[in-house]
mmCIF file of C-alpha atoms in Angstrom:
data_model
loop_
_atom_site.group_PDB
_atom_site.id
_atom_site.type_symbol
_atom_site.label_atom_id
_atom_site.label_comp_id
_atom_site.label_asym_id
_atom_site.label_seq_id
_atom_site.Cartn_x
_atom_site.Cartn_y
_atom_site.Cartn_z
ATOM 1 C CA MET A 1 -5.450 27.139 -5.599
ATOM 2 C CA THR A 2 -4.077 29.853 -7.437
ATOM 3 C CA ILE A 3 -1.434 29.928 -10.226
ATOM 4 C CA ASP A 4 1.011 32.323 -10.435
ATOM 5 C CA THR A 5 4.049 31.697 -13.727
ATOM 6 C CA ARG A 6 7.414 32.643 -12.154
ATOM 7 C CA ALA A 7 9.165 31.661 -15.446
ATOM 8 C CA GLU A 8 8.938 30.473 -19.152
ATOM 9 C CA CYS A 9 6.653 26.627 -18.841
ATOM 10 C CA GLY A 10 7.782 23.568 -20.339
ATOM 11 C CA PRO A 11 5.060 22.603 -23.076
ATOM 12 C CA SER A 12 1.149 21.314 -21.784
ATOM 13 C CA ALA A 13 0.802 17.184 -22.427
ATOM 14 C CA ASP A 14 -2.245 15.782 -22.790
ATOM 15 C CA SER A 15 -2.227 14.708 -19.494
ATOM 16 C CA GLY A 16 -5.230 11.446 -20.328
ATOM 17 C CA SER A 17 -8.721 10.836 -19.746
ATOM 18 C CA GLY A 18 -7.489 7.995 -17.447
ATOM 19 C CA VAL A 19 -6.461 11.193 -14.293
ATOM 20 C CA ALA A 20 -8.857 10.439 -10.849
ATOM 21 C CA LEU A 21 -6.550 12.320 -8.281
ATOM 22 C CA GLY A 22 -8.396 11.774 -4.349
ATOM 23 C CA SER A 23 -7.360 13.122 -1.326
ATOM 24 C CA ALA A 24 -7.798 9.384 0.457
ATOM 25 C CA ALA A 25 -5.718 7.705 -2.353
ATOM 26 C CA ILE A 26 -3.221 9.161 -4.716
ATOM 27 C CA GLU A 27 -4.622 7.405 -7.785
ATOM 28 C CA PHE A 28 -3.729 8.545 -11.083
ATOM 29 C CA ALA A 29 -2.415 7.776 -14.798
ATOM 30 C CA LEU A 30 0.436 8.522 -15.555
ATOM 31 C CA PRO A 31 1.380 9.322 -19.982
ATOM 32 C CA ASP A 32 3.763 7.163 -21.476
ATOM 33 C CA GLU A 33 4.834 11.515 -22.073
ATOM 34 C CA LEU A 34 5.500 12.451 -19.589
ATOM 35 C CA SER A 35 8.382 10.049 -18.256
ATOM 36 C CA ALA A 36 11.837 11.227 -18.337
ATOM 37 C CA THR A 37 13.873 8.829 -20.374
ATOM 38 C CA ALA A 38 16.980 10.588 -20.533
ATOM 39 C CA PRO A 39 18.563 13.351 -18.427
ATOM 40 C CA PRO A 40 17.589 17.064 -18.857
ATOM 41 C CA GLU A 41 21.322 17.315 -19.821
ATOM 42 C CA ALA A 42 20.684 15.231 -23.325
ATOM 43 C CA ARG A 43 17.991 17.328 -23.989
ATOM 44 C CA GLY A 44 19.899 20.366 -23.861
ATOM 45 C CA LEU A 45 19.502 21.716 -20.400
ATOM 46 C CA THR A 46 21.365 22.509 -17.901
ATOM 47 C CA ARG A 47 20.715 19.989 -13.983
ATOM 48 C CA ASP A 48 19.197 23.401 -12.653
ATOM 49 C CA ALA A 49 16.962 24.394 -15.729
ATOM 50 C CA VAL A 50 14.609 21.664 -15.234
ATOM 51 C CA ARG A 51 10.938 23.314 -14.498
ATOM 52 C CA LEU A 52 10.335 23.409 -10.173
ATOM 53 C CA MET A 53 6.508 23.444 -9.318
ATOM 54 C CA VAL A 54 6.312 25.161 -5.849
ATOM 55 C CA ALA A 55 2.948 24.454 -3.262
ATOM 56 C CA ASP A 56 3.480 28.058 -0.429
ATOM 57 C CA GLY A 57 0.268 28.497 1.076
ATOM 58 C CA PRO A 58 -2.978 28.649 -0.940
ATOM 59 C CA ALA A 59 -1.049 29.685 -4.684
ATOM 60 C CA LEU A 60 1.096 27.581 -6.589
ATOM 61 C CA THR A 61 3.900 28.850 -8.003
ATOM 62 C CA HIS A 62 5.860 27.652 -11.782
ATOM 63 C CA ALA A 63 9.415 28.291 -12.108
ATOM 64 C CA ARG A 64 12.520 26.543 -13.113
ATOM 65 C CA PHE A 65 14.949 24.693 -10.367
ATOM 66 C CA ARG A 66 18.234 27.670 -10.878
ATOM 67 C CA GLU A 67 14.906 30.192 -9.179
ATOM 68 C CA LEU A 68 15.311 27.942 -5.628
ATOM 69 C CA PRO A 69 17.278 30.922 -3.724
ATOM 70 C CA SER A 70 13.899 33.157 -4.720
ATOM 71 C CA PHE A 71 11.485 31.045 -2.838
ATOM 72 C CA LEU A 72 13.512 30.172 0.420
ATOM 73 C CA ARG A 73 14.561 32.682 3.359
ATOM 74 C CA PRO A 74 17.694 34.005 5.325
ATOM 75 C CA GLY A 75 17.788 31.172 8.381
ATOM 76 C CA ASP A 76 16.127 28.583 6.438
ATOM 77 C CA LEU A 77 17.834 25.468 6.745
ATOM 78 C CA VAL A 78 18.093 22.899 3.693
ATOM 79 C CA VAL A 79 19.048 18.957 4.666
ATOM 80 C CA VAL A 80 20.717 16.592 2.380
ATOM 81 C CA ASN A 81 21.469 13.057 1.963
ATOM 82 C CA ASN A 82 24.492 13.067 1.377
ATOM 83 C CA SER A 83 24.937 9.476 -0.004
ATOM 84 C CA ALA A 84 26.036 8.700 -2.930
ATOM 85 C CA MET A 85 24.703 6.334 -5.095
ATOM 86 C CA ILE A 86 26.451 2.948 -5.803
ATOM 87 C CA THR A 87 26.728 1.362 -9.444
ATOM 88 C CA ALA A 88 23.748 -1.516 -8.301
ATOM 89 C CA ALA A 89 23.190 -3.891 -10.627
ATOM 90 C CA VAL A 90 24.316 -6.842 -13.164
ATOM 91 C CA ASP A 91 23.750 -9.182 -15.084
ATOM 92 C CA THR A 92 23.563 -12.568 -15.313
ATOM 93 C CA GLU A 93 20.766 -15.053 -15.159
ATOM 94 C CA TYR A 94 18.277 -18.205 -13.712
ATOM 95 C CA GLY A 95 16.445 -20.510 -14.866
ATOM 96 C CA GLY A 96 18.192 -20.119 -18.429
ATOM 97 C CA GLU A 97 17.243 -17.096 -18.886
ATOM 98 C CA PRO A 98 18.422 -13.450 -19.083
ATOM 99 C CA ALA A 99 18.493 -11.705 -16.047
ATOM 100 C CA VAL A 100 19.705 -8.349 -13.889
ATOM 101 C CA LEU A 101 20.484 -8.931 -10.520
ATOM 102 C CA HIS A 102 20.187 -5.610 -8.333
ATOM 103 C CA PHE A 103 22.019 -4.851 -5.001
ATOM 104 C CA SER A 104 19.996 -2.921 -2.990
ATOM 105 C CA THR A 105 21.942 -3.248 0.467
ATOM 106 C CA TRP A 106 23.996 -4.547 2.700
ATOM 107 C CA LEU A 107 23.035 -6.766 5.622
ATOM 108 C CA ASP A 108 24.860 -6.957 8.797
ATOM 109 C CA ASP A 109 25.987 -11.330 8.852
ATOM 110 C CA SER A 110 28.132 -10.014 4.644
ATOM 111 C CA GLY A 111 24.698 -10.989 3.131
ATOM 112 C CA TRP A 112 22.800 -8.928 0.583
ATOM 113 C CA VAL A 113 19.776 -8.326 -0.077
ATOM 114 C CA VAL A 114 19.094 -7.967 -3.971
ATOM 115 C CA GLU A 115 16.223 -7.696 -6.380
ATOM 116 C CA VAL A 116 15.904 -10.573 -9.435
ATOM 117 C CA ARG A 117 15.159 -8.197 -12.462
ATOM 118 C CA ASP A 118 14.582 -8.706 -16.567
ATOM 119 C CA PRO A 119 16.526 -7.197 -18.601
ATOM 120 C CA ARG A 120 13.998 -5.025 -19.834
ATOM 121 C CA GLY A 121 13.539 -3.342 -16.436
ATOM 122 C CA ILE A 122 10.325 -4.771 -15.531
ATOM 123 C CA PRO A 123 9.860 -7.500 -12.940
ATOM 124 C CA TRP A 124 10.853 -10.303 -13.002
ATOM 125 C CA GLY A 125 8.384 -13.204 -14.895
ATOM 126 C CA GLY A 126 10.699 -15.386 -15.067
ATOM 127 C CA SER A 127 11.161 -18.784 -12.968
ATOM 128 C CA ALA A 128 9.734 -18.980 -9.635
ATOM 129 C CA LEU A 129 12.998 -17.432 -7.430
ATOM 130 C CA LYS A 130 14.061 -20.556 -4.698
ATOM 131 C CA PRO A 131 15.899 -20.914 -2.087
ATOM 132 C CA GLY A 132 19.632 -22.079 -2.423
ATOM 133 C CA ALA A 133 19.209 -21.001 -6.303
ATOM 134 C CA TYR A 134 21.987 -19.322 -7.553
ATOM 135 C CA LEU A 135 22.821 -17.001 -10.114
ATOM 136 C CA PRO A 136 26.185 -16.426 -11.705
ATOM 137 C CA LEU A 137 28.105 -13.127 -11.962
ATOM 138 C CA PRO A 138 31.373 -12.136 -13.352
ATOM 139 C CA ASP A 139 34.964 -13.379 -12.192
ATOM 140 C CA GLY A 140 34.081 -16.639 -11.551
ATOM 141 C CA HIS A 141 30.805 -15.585 -8.486
ATOM 142 C CA VAL A 142 28.068 -17.024 -8.075
ATOM 143 C CA ALA A 143 24.634 -15.384 -5.221
ATOM 144 C CA VAL A 144 22.770 -18.000 -4.131
ATOM 145 C CA LEU A 145 19.630 -16.494 -2.473
ATOM 146 C CA ARG A 146 19.282 -17.986 0.413
ATOM 147 C CA ALA A 147 15.429 -16.404 1.411
ATOM 148 C CA PRO A 148 13.163 -13.913 1.394
ATOM 149 C CA TRP A 149 14.211 -10.586 3.287
ATOM 150 C CA LEU A 150 10.597 -9.298 3.577
ATOM 151 C CA SER A 151 7.255 -11.014 5.081
ATOM 152 C CA GLY A 152 4.532 -9.965 2.219
ATOM 153 C CA ALA A 153 7.713 -8.319 -0.385
ATOM 154 C CA GLY A 154 8.980 -11.105 -2.834
ATOM 155 C CA ARG A 155 10.164 -9.822 -5.106
ATOM 156 C CA LEU A 156 13.767 -8.975 -2.413
ATOM 157 C CA TRP A 157 15.519 -11.837 -0.950
ATOM 158 C CA ILE A 158 18.851 -12.424 0.703
ATOM 159 C CA ALA A 159 21.898 -13.490 -1.694
ATOM 160 C CA ASP A 160 25.433 -14.948 -0.152
ATOM 161 C CA VAL A 161 28.309 -13.533 -2.884
ATOM 162 C CA ILE A 162 30.595 -16.719 -2.920
ATOM 163 C CA VAL A 163 33.175 -17.674 -5.453
ATOM 164 C CA ARG A 164 32.182 -19.928 -7.542
ATOM 165 C CA ALA A 165 34.782 -22.458 -6.096
ATOM 166 C CA SER A 166 32.186 -22.837 -3.662
ATOM 167 C CA ILE A 167 29.370 -23.990 -5.760
ATOM 168 C CA GLY A 168 29.589 -27.921 -6.265
ATOM 169 C CA GLY A 169 31.949 -28.891 -3.173
ATOM 170 C CA ALA A 170 31.347 -28.119 0.450
ATOM 171 C CA PRO A 171 30.852 -24.330 1.332
ATOM 172 C CA LYS A 172 33.927 -22.651 2.119
ATOM 173 C CA GLY A 173 32.405 -19.305 3.849
ATOM 174 C CA ILE A 174 34.302 -17.857 1.337
ATOM 175 C CA ALA A 175 31.947 -14.348 1.005
ATOM 176 C CA ALA A 176 32.789 -11.893 -1.780
ATOM 177 C CA ASP A 177 34.148 -8.438 -2.172
ATOM 178 C CA VAL A 178 30.589 -7.616 -3.655
ATOM 179 C CA ARG A 179 31.425 -3.771 -3.965
ATOM 180 C CA ARG A 180 34.502 -4.347 -5.618
ATOM 181 C CA LEU A 181 32.068 -6.900 -7.940
ATOM 182 C CA LEU A 182 30.359 -3.844 -8.315
ATOM 183 C CA THR A 183 32.773 -0.945 -8.418
ATOM 184 C CA ARG A 184 33.983 -3.625 -11.918
ATOM 185 C CA HIS A 185 31.275 -4.651 -13.574
ATOM 186 C CA GLY A 186 28.244 -2.927 -12.351
ATOM 187 C CA ARG A 187 25.954 -0.218 -13.878
ATOM 188 C CA PRO A 188 23.073 2.361 -12.337
ATOM 189 C CA ILE A 189 19.933 0.467 -11.734
ATOM 190 C CA THR A 190 17.488 2.341 -14.212
ATOM 191 C CA TYR A 191 13.601 0.829 -15.032
ATOM 192 C CA SER A 192 11.804 0.221 -18.277
ATOM 193 C CA TYR A 193 11.200 4.445 -18.965
ATOM 194 C CA VAL A 194 14.539 4.791 -19.085
ATOM 195 C CA ALA A 195 15.324 2.646 -21.891
ATOM 196 C CA GLU A 196 19.164 4.054 -23.561
ATOM 197 C CA ARG A 197 22.167 3.019 -20.759
ATOM 198 C CA TRP A 198 24.056 6.472 -18.766
ATOM 199 C CA SER A 199 27.322 6.279 -17.074
ATOM 200 C CA ALA A 200 27.234 6.806 -13.696
ATOM 201 C CA SER A 201 28.703 10.340 -13.834
ATOM 202 C CA TYR A 202 24.858 11.490 -14.597
ATOM 203 C CA TYR A 203 23.072 9.630 -11.328
ATOM 204 C CA ARG A 204 25.768 11.203 -8.862
ATOM 205 C CA THR A 205 25.049 14.984 -6.704
ATOM 206 C CA VAL A 206 26.683 17.228 -5.716
ATOM 207 C CA PHE A 207 26.229 16.314 -2.422
ATOM 208 C CA GLY A 208 26.639 12.672 -2.908
ATOM 209 C CA ILE A 209 29.888 11.894 -0.710
ATOM 210 C CA GLU A 210 29.872 8.724 1.069
ATOM 211 C CA PRO A 211 28.965 5.445 -1.466
ATOM 212 C CA GLY A 212 26.532 2.405 -0.826
ATOM 213 C CA SER A 213 22.813 4.187 -1.876
ATOM 214 C CA ALA A 214 21.523 1.433 -4.310
ATOM 215 C CA GLU A 215 19.551 4.331 -6.389
ATOM 216 C CA MET A 216 20.103 8.215 -7.156
ATOM 217 C CA ALA A 217 18.664 10.662 -4.220
ATOM 218 C CA SER A 218 17.215 12.289 -6.939
ATOM 219 C CA ALA A 219 15.849 15.208 -5.449
ATOM 220 C CA GLY A 220 19.606 16.777 -5.381
ATOM 221 C CA ARG A 221 20.633 15.928 -8.693
ATOM 222 C CA PRO A 222 19.182 19.902 -9.898
ATOM 223 C CA PHE A 223 22.264 21.921 -7.759
ATOM 224 C CA THR A 224 24.446 22.726 -9.112
ATOM 225 C CA GLU A 225 27.885 23.835 -6.625
ATOM 226 C CA SER A 226 27.168 27.386 -7.372
ATOM 227 C CA LEU A 227 23.440 26.990 -7.056
ATOM 228 C CA VAL A 228 24.590 26.266 -3.468
ATOM 229 C CA THR A 229 26.813 28.985 -4.021
ATOM 230 C CA GLU A 230 24.364 31.507 -4.306
ATOM 231 C CA LEU A 231 21.900 30.342 -1.400
ATOM 232 C CA VAL A 232 24.685 29.833 1.571
ATOM 233 C CA ALA A 233 25.622 33.635 0.316
ATOM 234 C CA GLY A 234 21.779 34.214 1.069
ATOM 235 C CA GLY A 235 21.915 33.226 4.235
ATOM 236 C CA VAL A 236 20.152 29.780 3.972
ATOM 237 C CA GLY A 237 22.532 27.496 5.743
ATOM 238 C CA PHE A 238 23.155 23.121 4.266
ATOM 239 C CA ALA A 239 23.252 20.010 7.045
ATOM 240 C CA PRO A 240 23.393 16.420 5.500
ATOM 241 C CA ILE A 241 22.260 13.192 6.809
ATOM 242 C CA THR A 242 23.371 10.095 5.558
ATOM 243 C CA LEU A 243 19.795 7.525 4.174
ATOM 244 C CA HIS A 244 21.182 4.790 1.889
ATOM 245 C CA THR A 245 19.027 3.889 -0.311
ATOM 246 C CA GLY A 246 17.438 0.353 -1.526
ATOM 247 C CA VAL A 247 16.198 -0.456 -4.653
ATOM 248 C CA SER A 248 13.450 1.839 -4.546
ATOM 249 C CA SER A 249 9.711 0.229 -5.165
ATOM 250 C CA PRO A 250 7.861 0.703 -8.133
ATOM 251 C CA GLU A 251 5.352 -1.693 -7.631
ATOM 252 C CA THR A 252 2.248 0.006 -6.639
ATOM 253 C CA GLY A 253 1.511 -1.058 -3.255
ATOM 254 C CA GLU A 254 4.916 -1.913 -1.596
ATOM 255 C CA PRO A 255 5.386 -0.180 2.412
ATOM 256 C CA PRO A 256 9.308 0.930 2.237
ATOM 257 C CA SER A 257 12.085 -1.143 2.770
ATOM 258 C CA PRO A 258 14.396 -0.810 5.534
ATOM 259 C CA GLU A 259 17.195 1.688 5.360
ATOM 260 C CA ARG A 260 20.524 2.127 6.625
ATOM 261 C CA PHE A 261 20.537 5.823 8.092
ATOM 262 C CA ALA A 262 22.276 8.386 10.140
ATOM 263 C CA VAL A 263 21.575 11.304 11.698
ATOM 264 C CA PRO A 264 25.356 13.703 12.519
ATOM 265 C CA GLU A 265 24.789 15.818 15.745
ATOM 266 C CA MET A 266 25.881 18.964 14.655
ATOM 267 C CA THR A 267 22.880 18.450 12.075
ATOM 268 C CA ALA A 268 20.172 17.554 14.827
ATOM 269 C CA ARG A 269 21.257 21.017 16.257
ATOM 270 C CA LEU A 270 21.268 22.713 12.762
ATOM 271 C CA VAL A 271 17.943 21.221 13.174
ATOM 272 C CA ASN A 272 17.034 22.588 16.732
ATOM 273 C CA ALA A 273 18.365 25.320 16.389
ATOM 274 C CA THR A 274 16.890 26.980 13.482
ATOM 275 C CA HIS A 275 13.427 26.452 14.966
ATOM 276 C CA ALA A 276 14.214 28.248 17.876
ATOM 277 C CA ALA A 277 14.863 30.948 15.523
ATOM 278 C CA GLY A 278 12.238 30.716 13.170
ATOM 279 C CA GLY A 279 13.591 29.530 10.468
ATOM 280 C CA ARG A 280 12.265 26.362 8.759
ATOM 281 C CA VAL A 281 13.715 23.066 7.651
ATOM 282 C CA VAL A 282 13.960 21.765 3.812
ATOM 283 C CA ALA A 283 14.654 18.598 3.354
ATOM 284 C CA VAL A 284 15.877 17.593 -0.295
ATOM 285 C CA GLY A 285 13.979 14.634 -0.925
ATOM 286 C CA THR A 286 11.961 12.094 0.908
ATOM 287 C CA THR A 287 15.360 10.408 1.782
ATOM 288 C CA VAL A 288 16.170 13.181 3.974
ATOM 289 C CA THR A 289 12.751 13.202 5.603
ATOM 290 C CA ARG A 290 12.448 9.819 6.580
ATOM 291 C CA ALA A 291 15.972 10.124 7.869
ATOM 292 C CA LEU A 292 14.935 13.416 10.042
ATOM 293 C CA GLU A 293 11.902 12.270 11.218
ATOM 294 C CA THR A 294 13.371 8.740 12.640
ATOM 295 C CA ALA A 295 15.683 10.612 15.199
ATOM 296 C CA ALA A 296 12.737 13.013 15.887
ATOM 297 C CA GLY A 297 10.903 12.831 19.294
ATOM 298 C CA ALA A 298 7.790 13.701 20.608
ATOM 299 C CA ASP A 299 8.537 16.591 21.501
ATOM 300 C CA GLY A 300 9.342 17.526 17.902
ATOM 301 C CA LEU A 301 13.293 17.686 18.830
ATOM 302 C CA VAL A 302 15.777 15.625 17.126
ATOM 303 C CA ARG A 303 18.302 13.734 18.251
ATOM 304 C CA PRO A 304 21.495 12.353 16.648
ATOM 305 C CA MET A 305 20.887 8.675 16.043
ATOM 306 C CA ALA A 306 22.726 6.335 13.090
ATOM 307 C CA GLY A 307 20.753 2.797 12.620
ATOM 308 C CA TRP A 308 18.087 1.473 9.918
ATOM 309 C CA THR A 309 14.879 2.970 9.710
ATOM 310 C CA GLU A 310 11.843 0.887 9.109
ATOM 311 C CA LEU A 311 9.598 4.240 9.679
ATOM 312 C CA VAL A 312 6.949 5.094 7.350
ATOM 313 C CA LEU A 313 5.504 8.463 7.427
ATOM 314 C CA SER A 314 1.780 8.997 6.381
ATOM 315 C CA ALA A 315 -1.203 10.893 6.768
ATOM 316 C CA ASP A 316 -1.593 8.765 9.852
ATOM 317 C CA ARG A 317 2.507 9.512 10.927
ATOM 318 C CA PRO A 318 2.705 13.131 9.539
ATOM 319 C CA ALA A 319 5.985 15.029 10.065
ATOM 320 C CA ARG A 320 6.836 16.695 13.109
ATOM 321 C CA VAL A 321 10.345 19.079 11.545
ATOM 322 C CA VAL A 322 9.814 19.544 8.042
ATOM 323 C CA ASP A 323 8.437 21.964 7.218
ATOM 324 C CA GLY A 324 9.440 21.977 4.172
ATOM 325 C CA LEU A 325 10.903 19.136 1.373
ATOM 326 C CA ILE A 326 12.141 19.054 -2.506
ATOM 327 C CA THR A 327 10.714 16.119 -4.375
ATOM 328 C CA GLY A 328 10.573 15.029 -7.878
ATOM 329 C CA TRP A 329 7.137 13.279 -9.184
ATOM 330 C CA HIS A 330 6.692 9.618 -7.716
ATOM 331 C CA ALA A 331 5.115 7.398 -9.625
ATOM 332 C CA PRO A 332 0.637 5.961 -9.173
ATOM 333 C CA GLY A 333 1.347 3.989 -5.935
ATOM 334 C CA ALA A 334 4.739 4.830 -4.687
ATOM 335 C CA SER A 335 4.981 4.867 -0.871
ATOM 336 C CA HIS A 336 6.581 8.154 -1.463
ATOM 337 C CA LEU A 337 3.195 9.730 -2.269
ATOM 338 C CA HIS A 338 2.068 9.050 0.771
ATOM 339 C CA LEU A 339 5.282 10.519 2.345
ATOM 340 C CA LEU A 340 4.246 13.803 1.255
ATOM 341 C CA GLU A 341 1.071 14.243 2.217
ATOM 342 C CA SER A 342 2.960 13.193 5.785
ATOM 343 C CA VAL A 343 4.295 16.339 5.290
ATOM 344 C CA VAL A 344 2.145 19.006 3.491
ATOM 345 C CA GLY A 345 -1.222 16.969 3.622
ATOM 346 C CA ALA A 346 -3.129 15.429 1.249
ATOM 347 C CA GLU A 347 -4.761 18.639 -0.333
ATOM 348 C CA VAL A 348 -1.363 19.859 -1.262
ATOM 349 C CA VAL A 349 0.393 16.628 -2.785
ATOM 350 C CA GLY A 350 -3.094 16.290 -4.743
ATOM 351 C CA GLU A 351 -3.451 19.550 -6.235
ATOM 352 C CA THR A 352 -0.041 19.751 -7.088
ATOM 353 C CA TYR A 353 -0.179 16.073 -9.168
ATOM 354 C CA ARG A 354 -2.909 17.600 -11.005
ATOM 355 C CA VAL A 355 -1.540 20.422 -11.714
ATOM 356 C CA ALA A 356 1.874 18.731 -13.276
ATOM 357 C CA LEU A 357 -0.007 16.569 -15.306
ATOM 358 C CA GLU A 358 -2.083 19.181 -17.184
ATOM 359 C CA SER A 359 1.569 21.254 -17.360
ATOM 360 C CA GLY A 360 3.334 18.762 -18.698
ATOM 361 C CA TYR A 361 5.927 18.273 -15.615
ATOM 362 C CA LEU A 362 8.490 15.188 -15.742
ATOM 363 C CA TRP A 363 9.047 12.459 -13.825
ATOM 364 C CA HIS A 364 11.188 9.922 -11.950
ATOM 365 C CA GLU A 365 14.803 10.567 -11.647
ATOM 366 C CA PHE A 366 15.474 12.778 -14.871
ATOM 367 C CA GLY A 367 12.448 14.560 -14.779
ATOM 368 C CA ASP A 368 11.107 17.902 -12.988
ATOM 369 C CA ALA A 369 11.020 19.046 -9.208
ATOM 370 C CA ALA A 370 8.631 20.544 -6.807
ATOM 371 C CA LEU A 371 9.018 23.111 -3.952
ATOM 372 C CA LEU A 372 6.017 21.925 -0.960
ATOM 373 C CA PHE A 373 5.826 23.643 1.984
ATOM 374 C CA ARG A 374 3.318 22.885 5.158
ATOM 375 C CA ASN A 375 1.277 25.264 5.650
#
């Protein structure tokens, strides 16, 4: 690929001697200095001033996110996730040790999928989790561990959240109002690369109107109201899906967990009409890609659908609907990398990640972005 520098690039960073990208398996070492440890606003930038790498055909272009209109055409459709993040992390303790409980998603039987996490933002390394064990929560609530949620993914458990009066006596079957608990006492989920606690406002996107995600659908974060207005004025359409994200999968090799989603009828119509008219469907993030591809039939048409998606996209299950996607930069070993391959292929993903490492792009939810087109 050739490189076209359309906008000023940030300082280059030493990508380190451990970088080794391969098309069969995307493996690389991420230097600590390439983790965005704070929102761009804290670095003196506006949201839409983060860097944007565009891969379209044989060329890679360096730009700023606010230049997005120059890479889209009238008649293209941008599909966004309108799920909003809830404050899903609550302090607790387990086995006499401090811990944080991450609420991932709610279940139909009033239980919640949760993850016990070390307060330092790293995987839990304390006492082994056991069914029936409980974790104290604010306002007299407790989370009672029921059982691991998915086979082979032991870090996620099903928990029942009840009032403390139910412990020590016969269970009264009184389920707590978890959403109210999280509103009063929760904070955004953070990982070890974000040392400072930022308010929930930093984790909101302009599209988030349906609370329910454990973590921000971060690909939409660089959008501003003025940028959306400029795109619409230029003939680019917008349509929403809803996918409530669970906790992310920062642990290497874990597949994506089932997630709640909905593709509205109007969005399905707009996607199909865009393709019929020769336009491109651009997904904002892996969440949108997963939702649209779940609702797509083998004929490439999208149908309205809602429920749980367990779809795992990869080079073995290529995308049928999405022509391009806007995405952040994902950690080594994340399943999201294989989803990117399903849209643009392993070669493009490998090359963009190699260049991003060499050019000092910033990773994670507060970092830079990429716009990748399928060719």
